[in-house]
Amino acid sequence: LSSRGHPENAKAASSAITLLNAGGMSLSGLDLSGVHIPRANLGRGLLLQTNFSGADLSEVVLTEAWLNGADLRRACLKGV
């Protein structure tokens, strides 16, 4: 199930990435460009050098997240 290019899968993708982050999985270095994960909770997440270019990150929780080197170009950050 992918939300890249399929915004109709956004709710499922948001829930999945929230669970992975809550479980302590590092999301560092992943190519998440173009994903739709609105309202996901990535707080305290390890997102070092993660590619979020062009992603829909509307209202995503990024409190205390590690974003060093993350690519946020053209990402939708509304409400972040």
mmCIF file of C-alpha atoms in Angstrom:
data_model
loop_
_atom_site.group_PDB
_atom_site.id
_atom_site.type_symbol
_atom_site.label_atom_id
_atom_site.label_comp_id
_atom_site.label_asym_id
_atom_site.label_seq_id
_atom_site.Cartn_x
_atom_site.Cartn_y
_atom_site.Cartn_z
ATOM 1 C CA LEU A 1 0.000 0.000 0.000
ATOM 2 C CA SER A 2 1.592 3.237 -1.122
ATOM 3 C CA SER A 3 0.478 6.815 -0.817
ATOM 4 C CA ARG A 4 3.114 8.034 -3.300
ATOM 5 C CA GLY A 5 0.961 9.154 -6.183
ATOM 6 C CA HIS A 6 -2.122 7.747 -4.416
ATOM 7 C CA PRO A 7 -3.451 10.329 -1.943
ATOM 8 C CA GLU A 8 -6.491 8.115 -1.320
ATOM 9 C CA ASN A 9 -4.156 5.884 0.728
ATOM 10 C CA ALA A 10 -3.015 8.771 2.944
ATOM 11 C CA LYS A 11 -4.902 7.728 6.098
ATOM 12 C CA ALA A 12 -3.482 4.204 6.034
ATOM 13 C CA ALA A 13 0.021 5.486 5.255
ATOM 14 C CA SER A 14 -0.186 8.034 8.090
ATOM 15 C CA SER A 15 -1.240 5.339 10.551
ATOM 16 C CA ALA A 16 1.484 2.950 9.402
ATOM 17 C CA ILE A 17 4.332 5.458 9.660
ATOM 18 C CA THR A 18 3.024 6.637 13.036
ATOM 19 C CA LEU A 19 3.162 3.046 14.338
ATOM 20 C CA LEU A 20 6.659 2.476 12.943
ATOM 21 C CA ASN A 21 7.879 5.682 14.568
ATOM 22 C CA ALA A 22 6.188 4.855 17.891
ATOM 23 C CA GLY A 23 7.923 1.480 17.795
ATOM 24 C CA GLY A 24 11.288 3.222 17.630
ATOM 25 C CA MET A 25 12.117 2.380 14.015
ATOM 26 C CA SER A 26 14.631 4.738 12.438
ATOM 27 C CA LEU A 27 13.293 6.357 9.287
ATOM 28 C CA SER A 28 16.679 7.905 8.541
ATOM 29 C CA GLY A 29 17.886 7.887 4.969
ATOM 30 C CA LEU A 30 14.599 6.683 3.484
ATOM 31 C CA ASP A 31 13.206 8.044 0.236
ATOM 32 C CA LEU A 32 9.749 9.218 1.258
ATOM 33 C CA SER A 33 9.496 11.768 -1.527
ATOM 34 C CA GLY A 34 5.955 12.410 -2.665
ATOM 35 C CA VAL A 35 4.250 10.429 0.106
ATOM 36 C CA HIS A 36 0.969 11.616 1.588
ATOM 37 C CA ILE A 37 1.070 11.210 5.388
ATOM 38 C CA PRO A 38 -1.048 14.057 6.782
ATOM 39 C CA ARG A 39 -1.522 14.115 10.565
ATOM 40 C CA ALA A 40 1.111 11.399 11.140
ATOM 41 C CA ASN A 41 2.991 11.539 14.432
ATOM 42 C CA LEU A 42 6.737 11.580 13.799
ATOM 43 C CA GLY A 43 7.552 13.216 17.123
ATOM 44 C CA ARG A 44 10.960 12.224 18.504
ATOM 45 C CA GLY A 45 11.555 10.321 15.255
ATOM 46 C CA LEU A 46 14.937 9.615 13.689
ATOM 47 C CA LEU A 47 14.591 11.275 10.294
ATOM 48 C CA LEU A 48 18.225 12.052 9.522
ATOM 49 C CA GLN A 49 18.771 12.604 5.784
ATOM 50 C CA THR A 50 15.241 11.395 4.991
ATOM 51 C CA ASN A 51 13.921 12.578 1.629
ATOM 52 C CA PHE A 52 10.506 14.215 2.110
ATOM 53 C CA SER A 53 10.687 16.318 -1.060
ATOM 54 C CA GLY A 54 7.224 16.950 -2.477
ATOM 55 C CA ALA A 55 5.578 15.037 0.381
ATOM 56 C CA ASP A 56 2.288 16.012 2.016
ATOM 57 C CA LEU A 57 3.243 16.515 5.651
ATOM 58 C CA SER A 58 0.176 18.593 6.548
ATOM 59 C CA GLU A 59 -0.318 18.759 10.323
ATOM 60 C CA VAL A 60 2.408 16.146 10.936
ATOM 61 C CA VAL A 61 3.774 16.171 14.484
ATOM 62 C CA LEU A 62 7.545 16.734 14.351
ATOM 63 C CA THR A 63 8.123 17.702 17.990
ATOM 64 C CA GLU A 64 11.699 16.830 19.010
ATOM 65 C CA ALA A 65 12.262 14.927 15.743
ATOM 66 C CA TRP A 66 15.827 14.585 14.438
ATOM 67 C CA LEU A 67 15.701 16.182 10.982
ATOM 68 C CA ASN A 68 19.379 16.906 10.284
ATOM 69 C CA GLY A 69 19.941 16.797 6.533
ATOM 70 C CA ALA A 70 16.298 15.940 5.760
ATOM 71 C CA ASP A 71 15.085 17.168 2.361
ATOM 72 C CA LEU A 72 11.849 19.112 2.787
ATOM 73 C CA ARG A 73 11.892 20.929 -0.559
ATOM 74 C CA ARG A 74 8.405 21.375 -2.028
ATOM 75 C CA ALA A 75 6.897 19.485 0.934
ATOM 76 C CA CYS A 76 3.505 20.670 2.161
ATOM 77 C CA LEU A 77 4.108 21.710 5.776
ATOM 78 C CA LYS A 78 0.725 23.316 6.446
ATOM 79 C CA GLY A 79 -0.037 23.279 10.169
ATOM 80 C CA VAL A 80 3.330 21.845 11.180
#
